[in-house]
mmCIF file of C-alpha atoms in Angstrom:
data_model
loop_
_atom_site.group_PDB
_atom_site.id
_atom_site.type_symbol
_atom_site.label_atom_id
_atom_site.label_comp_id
_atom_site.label_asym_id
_atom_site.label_seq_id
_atom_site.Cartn_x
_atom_site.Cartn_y
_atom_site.Cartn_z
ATOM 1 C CA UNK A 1 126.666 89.631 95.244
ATOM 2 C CA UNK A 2 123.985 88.255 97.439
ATOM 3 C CA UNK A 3 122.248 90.812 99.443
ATOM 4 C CA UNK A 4 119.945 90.670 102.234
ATOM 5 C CA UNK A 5 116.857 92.978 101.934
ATOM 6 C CA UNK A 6 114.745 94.763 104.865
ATOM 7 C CA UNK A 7 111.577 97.130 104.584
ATOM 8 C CA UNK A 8 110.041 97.830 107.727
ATOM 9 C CA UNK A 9 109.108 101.473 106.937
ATOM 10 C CA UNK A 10 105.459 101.415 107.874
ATOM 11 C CA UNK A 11 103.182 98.362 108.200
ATOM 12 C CA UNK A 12 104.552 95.618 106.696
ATOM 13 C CA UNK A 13 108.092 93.519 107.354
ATOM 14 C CA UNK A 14 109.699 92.588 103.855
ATOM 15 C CA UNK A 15 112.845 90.395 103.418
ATOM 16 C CA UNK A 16 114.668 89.435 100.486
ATOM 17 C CA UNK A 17 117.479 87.552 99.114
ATOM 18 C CA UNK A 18 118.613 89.213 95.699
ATOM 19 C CA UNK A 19 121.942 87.755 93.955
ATOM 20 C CA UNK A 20 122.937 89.969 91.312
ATOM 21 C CA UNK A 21 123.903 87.235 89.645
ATOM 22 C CA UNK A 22 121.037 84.835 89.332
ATOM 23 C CA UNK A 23 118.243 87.158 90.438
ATOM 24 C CA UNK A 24 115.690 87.106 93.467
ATOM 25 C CA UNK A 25 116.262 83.945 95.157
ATOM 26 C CA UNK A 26 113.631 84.359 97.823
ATOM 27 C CA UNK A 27 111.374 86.448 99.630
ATOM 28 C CA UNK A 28 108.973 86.919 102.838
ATOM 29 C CA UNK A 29 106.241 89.516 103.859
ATOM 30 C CA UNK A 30 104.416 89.920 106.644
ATOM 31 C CA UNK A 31 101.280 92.375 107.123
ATOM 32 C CA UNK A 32 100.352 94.024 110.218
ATOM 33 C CA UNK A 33 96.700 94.667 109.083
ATOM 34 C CA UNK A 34 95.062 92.851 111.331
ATOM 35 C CA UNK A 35 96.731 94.635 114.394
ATOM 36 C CA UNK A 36 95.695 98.203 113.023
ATOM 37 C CA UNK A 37 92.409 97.480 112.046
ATOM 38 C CA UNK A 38 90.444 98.066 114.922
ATOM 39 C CA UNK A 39 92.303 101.245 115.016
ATOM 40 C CA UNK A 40 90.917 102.165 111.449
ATOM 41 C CA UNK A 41 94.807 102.824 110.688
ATOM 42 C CA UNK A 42 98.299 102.763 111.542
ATOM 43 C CA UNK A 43 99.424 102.802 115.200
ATOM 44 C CA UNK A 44 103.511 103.664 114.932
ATOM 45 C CA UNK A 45 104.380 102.531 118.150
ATOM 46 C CA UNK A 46 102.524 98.966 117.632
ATOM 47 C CA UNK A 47 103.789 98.746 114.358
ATOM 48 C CA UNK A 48 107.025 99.274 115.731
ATOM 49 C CA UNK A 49 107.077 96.747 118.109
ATOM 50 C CA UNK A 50 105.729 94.075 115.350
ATOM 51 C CA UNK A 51 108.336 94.718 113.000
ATOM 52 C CA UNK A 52 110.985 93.689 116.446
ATOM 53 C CA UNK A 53 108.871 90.448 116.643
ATOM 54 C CA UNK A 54 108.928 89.391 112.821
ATOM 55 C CA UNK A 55 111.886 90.484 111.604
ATOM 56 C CA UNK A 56 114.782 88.063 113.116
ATOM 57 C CA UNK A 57 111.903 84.891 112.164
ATOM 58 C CA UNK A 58 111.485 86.045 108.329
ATOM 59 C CA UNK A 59 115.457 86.593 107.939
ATOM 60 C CA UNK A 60 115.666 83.317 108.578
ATOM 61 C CA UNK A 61 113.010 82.043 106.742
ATOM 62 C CA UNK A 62 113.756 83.824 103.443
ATOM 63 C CA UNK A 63 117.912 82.428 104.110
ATOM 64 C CA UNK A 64 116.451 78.762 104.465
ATOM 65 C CA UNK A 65 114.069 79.021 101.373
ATOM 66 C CA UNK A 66 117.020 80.144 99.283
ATOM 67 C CA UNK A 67 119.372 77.154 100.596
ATOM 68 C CA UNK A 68 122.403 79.675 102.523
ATOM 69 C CA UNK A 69 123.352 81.062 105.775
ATOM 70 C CA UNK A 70 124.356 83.934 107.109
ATOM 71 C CA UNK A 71 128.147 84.078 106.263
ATOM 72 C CA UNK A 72 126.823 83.553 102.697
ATOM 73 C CA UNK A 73 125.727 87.225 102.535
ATOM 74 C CA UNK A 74 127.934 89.566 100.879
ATOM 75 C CA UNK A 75 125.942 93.037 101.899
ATOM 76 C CA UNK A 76 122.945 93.883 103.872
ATOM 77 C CA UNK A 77 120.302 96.694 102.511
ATOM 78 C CA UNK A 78 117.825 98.225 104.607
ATOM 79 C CA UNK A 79 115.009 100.916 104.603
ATOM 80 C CA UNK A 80 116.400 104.534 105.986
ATOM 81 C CA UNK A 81 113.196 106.279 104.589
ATOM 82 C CA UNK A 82 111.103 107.912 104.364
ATOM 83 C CA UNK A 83 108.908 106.626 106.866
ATOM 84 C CA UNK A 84 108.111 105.756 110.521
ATOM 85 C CA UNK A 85 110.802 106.895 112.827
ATOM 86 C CA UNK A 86 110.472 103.818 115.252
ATOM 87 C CA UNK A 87 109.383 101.469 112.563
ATOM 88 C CA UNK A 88 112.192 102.485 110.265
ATOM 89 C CA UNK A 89 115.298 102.154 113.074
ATOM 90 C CA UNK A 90 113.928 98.369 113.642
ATOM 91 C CA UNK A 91 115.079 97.697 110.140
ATOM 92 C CA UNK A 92 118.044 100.211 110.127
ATOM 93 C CA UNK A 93 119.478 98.696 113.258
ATOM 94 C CA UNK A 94 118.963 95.081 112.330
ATOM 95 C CA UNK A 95 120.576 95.662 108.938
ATOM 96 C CA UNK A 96 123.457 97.798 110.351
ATOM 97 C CA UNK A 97 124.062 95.270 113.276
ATOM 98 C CA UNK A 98 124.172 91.981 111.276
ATOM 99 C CA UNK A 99 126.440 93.653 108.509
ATOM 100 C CA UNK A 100 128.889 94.791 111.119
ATOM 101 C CA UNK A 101 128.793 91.250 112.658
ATOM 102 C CA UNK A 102 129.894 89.887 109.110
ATOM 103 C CA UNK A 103 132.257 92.453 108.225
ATOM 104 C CA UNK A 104 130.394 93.154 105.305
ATOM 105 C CA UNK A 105 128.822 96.501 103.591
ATOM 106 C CA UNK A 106 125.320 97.941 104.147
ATOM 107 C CA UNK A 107 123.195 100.657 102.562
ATOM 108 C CA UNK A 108 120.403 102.202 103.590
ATOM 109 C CA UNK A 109 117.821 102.779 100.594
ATOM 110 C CA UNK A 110 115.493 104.865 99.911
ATOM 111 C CA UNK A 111 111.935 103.543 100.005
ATOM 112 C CA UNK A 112 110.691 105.157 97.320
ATOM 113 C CA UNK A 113 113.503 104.791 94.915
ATOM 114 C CA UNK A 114 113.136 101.029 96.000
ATOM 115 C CA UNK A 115 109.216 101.324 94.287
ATOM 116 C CA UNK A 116 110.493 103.041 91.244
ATOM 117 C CA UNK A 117 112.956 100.001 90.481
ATOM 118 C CA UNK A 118 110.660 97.134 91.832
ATOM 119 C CA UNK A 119 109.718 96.651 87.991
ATOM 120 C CA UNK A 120 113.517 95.612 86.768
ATOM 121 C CA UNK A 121 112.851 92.273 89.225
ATOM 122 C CA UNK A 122 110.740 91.373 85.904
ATOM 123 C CA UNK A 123 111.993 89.548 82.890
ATOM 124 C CA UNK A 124 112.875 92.297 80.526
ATOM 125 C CA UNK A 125 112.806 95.348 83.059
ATOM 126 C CA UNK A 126 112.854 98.345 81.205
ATOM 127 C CA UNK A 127 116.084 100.308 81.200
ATOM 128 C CA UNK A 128 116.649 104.369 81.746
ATOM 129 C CA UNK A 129 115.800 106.765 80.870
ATOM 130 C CA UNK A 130 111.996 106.535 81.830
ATOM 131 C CA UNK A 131 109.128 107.968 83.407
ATOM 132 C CA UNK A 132 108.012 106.835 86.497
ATOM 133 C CA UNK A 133 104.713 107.316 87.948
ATOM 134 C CA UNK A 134 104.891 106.568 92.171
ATOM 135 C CA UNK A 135 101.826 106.570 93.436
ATOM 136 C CA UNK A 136 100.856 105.089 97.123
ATOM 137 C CA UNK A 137 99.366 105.413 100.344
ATOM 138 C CA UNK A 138 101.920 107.859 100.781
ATOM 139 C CA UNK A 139 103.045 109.364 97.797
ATOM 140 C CA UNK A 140 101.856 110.464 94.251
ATOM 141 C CA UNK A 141 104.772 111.651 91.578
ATOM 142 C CA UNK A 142 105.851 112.045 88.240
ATOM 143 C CA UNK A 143 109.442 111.561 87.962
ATOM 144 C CA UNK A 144 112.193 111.500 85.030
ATOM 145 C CA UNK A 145 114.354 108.923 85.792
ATOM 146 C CA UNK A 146 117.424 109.904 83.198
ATOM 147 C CA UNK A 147 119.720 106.698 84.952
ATOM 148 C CA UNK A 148 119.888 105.008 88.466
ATOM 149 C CA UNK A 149 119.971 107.820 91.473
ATOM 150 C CA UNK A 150 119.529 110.668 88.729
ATOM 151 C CA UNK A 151 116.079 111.725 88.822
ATOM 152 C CA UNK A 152 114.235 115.120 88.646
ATOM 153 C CA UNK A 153 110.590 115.323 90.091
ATOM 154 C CA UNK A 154 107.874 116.438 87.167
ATOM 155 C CA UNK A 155 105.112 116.750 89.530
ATOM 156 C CA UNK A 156 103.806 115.504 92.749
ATOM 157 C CA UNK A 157 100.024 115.542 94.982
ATOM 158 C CA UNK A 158 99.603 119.194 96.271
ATOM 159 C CA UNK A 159 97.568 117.385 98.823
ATOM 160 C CA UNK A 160 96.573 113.932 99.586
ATOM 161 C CA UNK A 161 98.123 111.047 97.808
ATOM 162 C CA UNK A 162 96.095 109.220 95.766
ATOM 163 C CA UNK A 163 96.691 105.662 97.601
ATOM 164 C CA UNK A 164 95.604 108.108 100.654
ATOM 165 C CA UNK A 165 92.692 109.514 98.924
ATOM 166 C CA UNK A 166 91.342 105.703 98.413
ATOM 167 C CA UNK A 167 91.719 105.223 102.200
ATOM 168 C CA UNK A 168 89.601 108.149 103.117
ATOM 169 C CA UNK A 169 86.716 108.023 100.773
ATOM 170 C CA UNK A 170 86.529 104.142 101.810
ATOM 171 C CA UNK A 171 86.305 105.088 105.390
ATOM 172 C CA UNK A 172 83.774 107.696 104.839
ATOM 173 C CA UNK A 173 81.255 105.318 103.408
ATOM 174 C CA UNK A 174 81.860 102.798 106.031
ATOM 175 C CA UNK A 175 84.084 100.069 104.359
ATOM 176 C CA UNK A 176 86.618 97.868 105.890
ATOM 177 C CA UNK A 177 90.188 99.347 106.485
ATOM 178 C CA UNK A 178 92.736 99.102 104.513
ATOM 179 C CA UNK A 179 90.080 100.887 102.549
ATOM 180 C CA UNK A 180 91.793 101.672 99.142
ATOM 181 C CA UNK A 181 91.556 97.802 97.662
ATOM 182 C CA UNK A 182 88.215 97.236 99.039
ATOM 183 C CA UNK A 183 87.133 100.316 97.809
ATOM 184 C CA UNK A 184 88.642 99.094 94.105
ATOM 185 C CA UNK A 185 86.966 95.919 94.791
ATOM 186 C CA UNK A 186 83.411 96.910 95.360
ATOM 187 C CA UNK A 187 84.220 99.459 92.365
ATOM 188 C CA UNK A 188 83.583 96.538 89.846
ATOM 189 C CA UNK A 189 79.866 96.360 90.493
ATOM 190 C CA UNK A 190 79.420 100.277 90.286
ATOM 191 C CA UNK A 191 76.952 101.059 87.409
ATOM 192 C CA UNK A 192 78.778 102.700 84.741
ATOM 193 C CA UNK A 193 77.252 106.868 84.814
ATOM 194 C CA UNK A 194 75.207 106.760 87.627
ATOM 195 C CA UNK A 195 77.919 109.285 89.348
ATOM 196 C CA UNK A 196 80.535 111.561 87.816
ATOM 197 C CA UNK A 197 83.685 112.746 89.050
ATOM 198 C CA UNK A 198 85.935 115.751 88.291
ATOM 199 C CA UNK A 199 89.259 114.946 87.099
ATOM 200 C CA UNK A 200 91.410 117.344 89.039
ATOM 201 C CA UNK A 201 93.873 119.565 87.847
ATOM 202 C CA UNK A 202 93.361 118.319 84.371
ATOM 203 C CA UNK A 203 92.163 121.451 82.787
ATOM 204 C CA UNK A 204 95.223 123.521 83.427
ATOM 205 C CA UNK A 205 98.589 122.722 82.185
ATOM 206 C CA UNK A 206 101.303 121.108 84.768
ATOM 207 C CA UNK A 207 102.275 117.258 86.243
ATOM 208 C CA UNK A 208 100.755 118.346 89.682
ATOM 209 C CA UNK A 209 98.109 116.360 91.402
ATOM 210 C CA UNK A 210 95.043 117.412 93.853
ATOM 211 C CA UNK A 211 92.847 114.863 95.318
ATOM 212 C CA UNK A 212 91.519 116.816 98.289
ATOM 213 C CA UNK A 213 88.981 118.473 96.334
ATOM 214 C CA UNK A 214 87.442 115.223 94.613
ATOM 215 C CA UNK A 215 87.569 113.821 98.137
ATOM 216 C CA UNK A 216 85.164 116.009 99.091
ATOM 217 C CA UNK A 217 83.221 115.771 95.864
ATOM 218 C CA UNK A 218 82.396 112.012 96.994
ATOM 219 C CA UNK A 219 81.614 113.398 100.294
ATOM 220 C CA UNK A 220 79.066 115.816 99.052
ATOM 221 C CA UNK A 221 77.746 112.783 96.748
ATOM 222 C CA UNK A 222 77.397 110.401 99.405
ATOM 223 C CA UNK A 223 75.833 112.171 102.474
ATOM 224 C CA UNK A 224 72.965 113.680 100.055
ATOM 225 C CA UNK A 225 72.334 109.919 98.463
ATOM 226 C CA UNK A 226 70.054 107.146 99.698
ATOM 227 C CA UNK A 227 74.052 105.319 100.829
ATOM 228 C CA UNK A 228 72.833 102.250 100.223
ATOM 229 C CA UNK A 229 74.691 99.591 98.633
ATOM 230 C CA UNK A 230 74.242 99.580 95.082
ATOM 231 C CA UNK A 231 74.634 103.346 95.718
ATOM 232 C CA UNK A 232 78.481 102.963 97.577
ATOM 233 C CA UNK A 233 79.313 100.891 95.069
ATOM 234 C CA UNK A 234 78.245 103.528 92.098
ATOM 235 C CA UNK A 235 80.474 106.338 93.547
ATOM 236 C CA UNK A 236 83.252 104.106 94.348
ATOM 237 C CA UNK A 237 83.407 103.188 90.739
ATOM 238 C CA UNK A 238 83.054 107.173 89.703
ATOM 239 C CA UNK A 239 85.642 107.837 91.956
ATOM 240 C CA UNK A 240 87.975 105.403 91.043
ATOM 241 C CA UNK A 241 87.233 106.450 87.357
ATOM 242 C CA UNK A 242 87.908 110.054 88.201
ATOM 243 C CA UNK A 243 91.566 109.116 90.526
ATOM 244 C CA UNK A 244 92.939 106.774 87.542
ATOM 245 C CA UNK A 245 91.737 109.040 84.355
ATOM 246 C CA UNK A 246 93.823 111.653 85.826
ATOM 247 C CA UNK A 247 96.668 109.491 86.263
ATOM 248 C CA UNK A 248 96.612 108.581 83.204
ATOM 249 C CA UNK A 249 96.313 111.984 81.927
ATOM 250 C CA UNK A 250 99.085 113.281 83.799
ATOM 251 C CA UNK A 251 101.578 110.291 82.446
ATOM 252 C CA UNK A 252 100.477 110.932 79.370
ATOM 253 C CA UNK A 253 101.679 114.768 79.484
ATOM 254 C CA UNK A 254 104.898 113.440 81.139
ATOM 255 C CA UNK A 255 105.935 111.418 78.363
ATOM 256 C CA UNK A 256 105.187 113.495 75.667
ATOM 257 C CA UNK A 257 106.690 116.450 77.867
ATOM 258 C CA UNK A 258 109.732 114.436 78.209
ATOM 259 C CA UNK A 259 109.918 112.638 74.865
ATOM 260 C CA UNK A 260 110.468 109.607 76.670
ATOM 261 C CA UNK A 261 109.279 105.849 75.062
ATOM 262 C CA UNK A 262 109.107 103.601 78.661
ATOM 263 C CA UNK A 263 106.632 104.952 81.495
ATOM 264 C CA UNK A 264 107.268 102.596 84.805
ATOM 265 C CA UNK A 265 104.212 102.674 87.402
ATOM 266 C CA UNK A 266 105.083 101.736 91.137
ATOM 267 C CA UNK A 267 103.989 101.922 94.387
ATOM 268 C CA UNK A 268 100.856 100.108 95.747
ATOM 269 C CA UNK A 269 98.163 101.753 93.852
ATOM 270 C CA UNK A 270 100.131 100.047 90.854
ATOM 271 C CA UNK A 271 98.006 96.937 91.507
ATOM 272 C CA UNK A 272 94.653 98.696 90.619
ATOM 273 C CA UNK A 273 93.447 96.749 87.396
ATOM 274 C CA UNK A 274 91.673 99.588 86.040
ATOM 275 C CA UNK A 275 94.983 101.754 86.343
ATOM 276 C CA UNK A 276 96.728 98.807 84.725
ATOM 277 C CA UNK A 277 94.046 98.721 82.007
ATOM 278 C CA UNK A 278 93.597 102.171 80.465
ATOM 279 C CA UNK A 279 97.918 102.564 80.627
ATOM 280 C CA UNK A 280 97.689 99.608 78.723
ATOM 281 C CA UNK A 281 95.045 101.016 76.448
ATOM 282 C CA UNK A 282 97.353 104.180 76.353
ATOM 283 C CA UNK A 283 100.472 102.175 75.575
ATOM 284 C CA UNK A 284 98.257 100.773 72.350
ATOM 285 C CA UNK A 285 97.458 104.130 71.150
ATOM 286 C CA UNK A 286 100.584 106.000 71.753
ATOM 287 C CA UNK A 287 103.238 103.162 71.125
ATOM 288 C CA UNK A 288 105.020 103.678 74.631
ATOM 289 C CA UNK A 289 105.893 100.885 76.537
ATOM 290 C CA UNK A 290 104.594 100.393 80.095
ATOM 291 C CA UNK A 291 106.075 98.434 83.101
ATOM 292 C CA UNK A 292 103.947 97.168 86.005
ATOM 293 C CA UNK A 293 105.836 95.138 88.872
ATOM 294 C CA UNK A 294 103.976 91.823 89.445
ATOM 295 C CA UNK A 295 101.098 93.061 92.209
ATOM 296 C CA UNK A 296 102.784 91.244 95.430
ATOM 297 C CA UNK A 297 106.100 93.469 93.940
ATOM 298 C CA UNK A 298 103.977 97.132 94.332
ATOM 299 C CA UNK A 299 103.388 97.410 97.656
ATOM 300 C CA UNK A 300 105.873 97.361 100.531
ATOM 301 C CA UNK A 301 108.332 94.557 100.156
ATOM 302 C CA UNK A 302 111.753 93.689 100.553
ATOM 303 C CA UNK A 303 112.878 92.449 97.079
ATOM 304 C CA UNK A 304 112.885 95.969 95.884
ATOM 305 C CA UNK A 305 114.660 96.618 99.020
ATOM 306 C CA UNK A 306 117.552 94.073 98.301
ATOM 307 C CA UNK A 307 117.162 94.851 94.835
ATOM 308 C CA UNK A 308 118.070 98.751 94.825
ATOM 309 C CA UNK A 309 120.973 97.712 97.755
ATOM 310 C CA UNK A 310 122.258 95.191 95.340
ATOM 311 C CA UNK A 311 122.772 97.893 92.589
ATOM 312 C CA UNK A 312 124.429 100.551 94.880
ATOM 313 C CA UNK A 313 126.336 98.256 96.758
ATOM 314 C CA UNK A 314 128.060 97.221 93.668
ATOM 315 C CA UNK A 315 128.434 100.572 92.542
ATOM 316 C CA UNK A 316 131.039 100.698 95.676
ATOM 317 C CA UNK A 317 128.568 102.678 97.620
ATOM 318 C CA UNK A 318 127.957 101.739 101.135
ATOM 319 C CA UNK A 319 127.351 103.414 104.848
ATOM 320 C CA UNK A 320 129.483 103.629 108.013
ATOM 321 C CA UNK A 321 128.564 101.941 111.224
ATOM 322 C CA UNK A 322 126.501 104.417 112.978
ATOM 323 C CA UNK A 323 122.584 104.138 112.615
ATOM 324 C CA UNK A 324 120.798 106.342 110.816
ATOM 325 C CA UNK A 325 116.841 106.920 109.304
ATOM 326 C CA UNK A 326 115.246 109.721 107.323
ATOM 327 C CA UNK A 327 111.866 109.459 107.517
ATOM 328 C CA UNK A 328 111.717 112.341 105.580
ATOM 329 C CA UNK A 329 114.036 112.298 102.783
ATOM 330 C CA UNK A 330 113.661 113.532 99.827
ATOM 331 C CA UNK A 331 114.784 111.610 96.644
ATOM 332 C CA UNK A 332 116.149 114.372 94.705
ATOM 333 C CA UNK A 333 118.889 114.331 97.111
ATOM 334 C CA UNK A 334 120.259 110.668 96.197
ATOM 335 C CA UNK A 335 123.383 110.449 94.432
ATOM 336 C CA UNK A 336 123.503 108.614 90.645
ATOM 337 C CA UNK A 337 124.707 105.508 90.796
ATOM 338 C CA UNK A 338 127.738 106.263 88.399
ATOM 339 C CA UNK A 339 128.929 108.914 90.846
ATOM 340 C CA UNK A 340 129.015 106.836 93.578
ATOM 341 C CA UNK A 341 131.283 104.206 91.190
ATOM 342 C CA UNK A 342 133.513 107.080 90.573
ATOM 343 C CA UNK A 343 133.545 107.957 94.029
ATOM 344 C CA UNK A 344 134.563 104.680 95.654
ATOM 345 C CA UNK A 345 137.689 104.625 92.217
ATOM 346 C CA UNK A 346 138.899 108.160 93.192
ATOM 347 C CA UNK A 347 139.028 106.607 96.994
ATOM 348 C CA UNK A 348 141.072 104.188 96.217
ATOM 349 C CA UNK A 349 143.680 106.227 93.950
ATOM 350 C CA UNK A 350 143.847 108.755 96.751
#
């Protein structure tokens, strides 16, 4: 099957061409950064009108780069949530309209499930059951992923997210937005001790996370030092010591609380080298095996789009023609792929 991919569920318009049979055969992203900058975030209704202007151009691009047309398409996948409302129908109504036009099938995929399988676009993607630590702008949770559509949440943020957390103590010591990578960046250049951190929630037992408190931590930290820049770059480096050690912590109770072997780490904060470090260090001391999606793969795209489509498209599962979006939905709520095979067979024996 070849499957067109959309993700327009915040900031950034993602198309994809997956084949199931060869793989991803091509893919385009656009940012809207610059627009929202000199708003110091995201505007929906801007972002909403972006995503109308890029879409229809990257379809077509990402269709010419992989050498086929329209009619060539055998299903259409699209964003339904969670996300912006207006952002998200962009997407939803493209993808519905074009699939209807072709008489072919659509889905409408869940964003974050799209994350959590972004890594099996890599050569040797792991295979369920697995942990899965998604963890954002957006989103931080621990999740047991016992097959495709089956999971059961282990723990999520009781507050702010830890992708969000990045943002915020960026933009409180005065650094470009998108905060979170230049925070990481100036991190690098921290002096190692000259700050430290709590690691939340680490001192009790449970898979829940809490970044509010360490937000304000920093906050304390900063406002009472001299702020200047060898200092912003020492507690960016203590806080981005204290947000990954408990990450790490955390997975590390999941997978021994699980007994599973294969911990999968998605979602944009998945491109933070130190969090890619210390689970490697923790894969060397503990023997599990730990899957990153290639960086470009971790934030919002639309191969993991077209990817997680492709899968429960050819499972039989599909939508009707109407239009819908969640933008909140919550994952627990998804139906395992197998079920949705075994739906579409008793369907056709009815």
């Amino acid at each position: 099957m070849r499957i067109l991919g959309i993700e327009t569920s915040c900031d950034e318009t993602g198309v994809a061409l997956y084949d199931t049979e060869t793989g991803l055969r091509a893919h385009a992203l656009y940012s809207q950064v610059a627009l929202h900058a000199q708003y110091g975030g995201v505007v929906p209704e801007l972002a909403s009108r972006d995503h109308v202007r890029k879409l229809l151009p990257l379809a077509r691009q990402v269709l010419a780069e992989a050498g086929l047309s329209v009619d060539d398409l055998d299903g259409v996948a699209y964003t339904a949530g969670p996300g912006l409302v207006g952002a998200l129908l962009v997407g939803a109504a493209t993808g519905r309209a074009l699939a209807w036009a072709l008489g072919k099938p659509a889905i409408g995929v869940h964003h974050m499930e799209g994350h959590l399988l972004a890594p099996l676009l890599e050569a040797d993607p792991p295979q369920p059951p697995f942990v899965a630590l998604l963890v954002s702008g957006g989103h931080s949770q621990l999740v047991d992923v016992r097959a495709i559509g089956d999971y059961a949440l282990l723990g999520e943020t009781l507050d702010d997210a830890a992708g969000e957390a990045f943002d915020k103590t960026a933009k409180m010591m005065g650094l470009p937005y998108p905060g979170g990578p230049h925070l990481a960046k100036l991190a690098a250049s921290g002096r190692d001790g000259a700050f430290r951190f709590s690691r939340p929630m680490t001192d009790r037992p449970g898979l829940d996370f809490s970044f509010s408190g360490l937000k304000t931590q920093v906050l304390l930290a900063w406002q009472q030092s001299d702020q200047g820049d060898q200092t912003r770059a020492d507690v960016a480096r203590a806080f981005e010591e204290a947000v990954i050690d408990t990450l790490v912590i955390k997975c590390e109770r999941a997978l021994q609380q699980t007994g599973r072997r294969t911990l999968v780490i998605a979602g944009g904060v998945g491109a933070n080298l130190r969090l890619r470090e210390q689970l490697a260090a923790l894969s060397r001391r503990s023997g599990v095996r730990v899957c990153f999606p290639r960086p470009i793969f971790c934030t919002d795209n639309g191969a993991m789009i077209a990817l997680a489509g492709a899968i429960r498209l050819q499972a039989g599962q599909h939508e009707d023609t109407a239009v819908r979006v969640m933008p909140r939905w919550d994952m627990a709520g998804l139906v395992p792929v197998r079920e949705a095979g075994r739906e579409r067979a008793g369907a056709k024996n009815e």
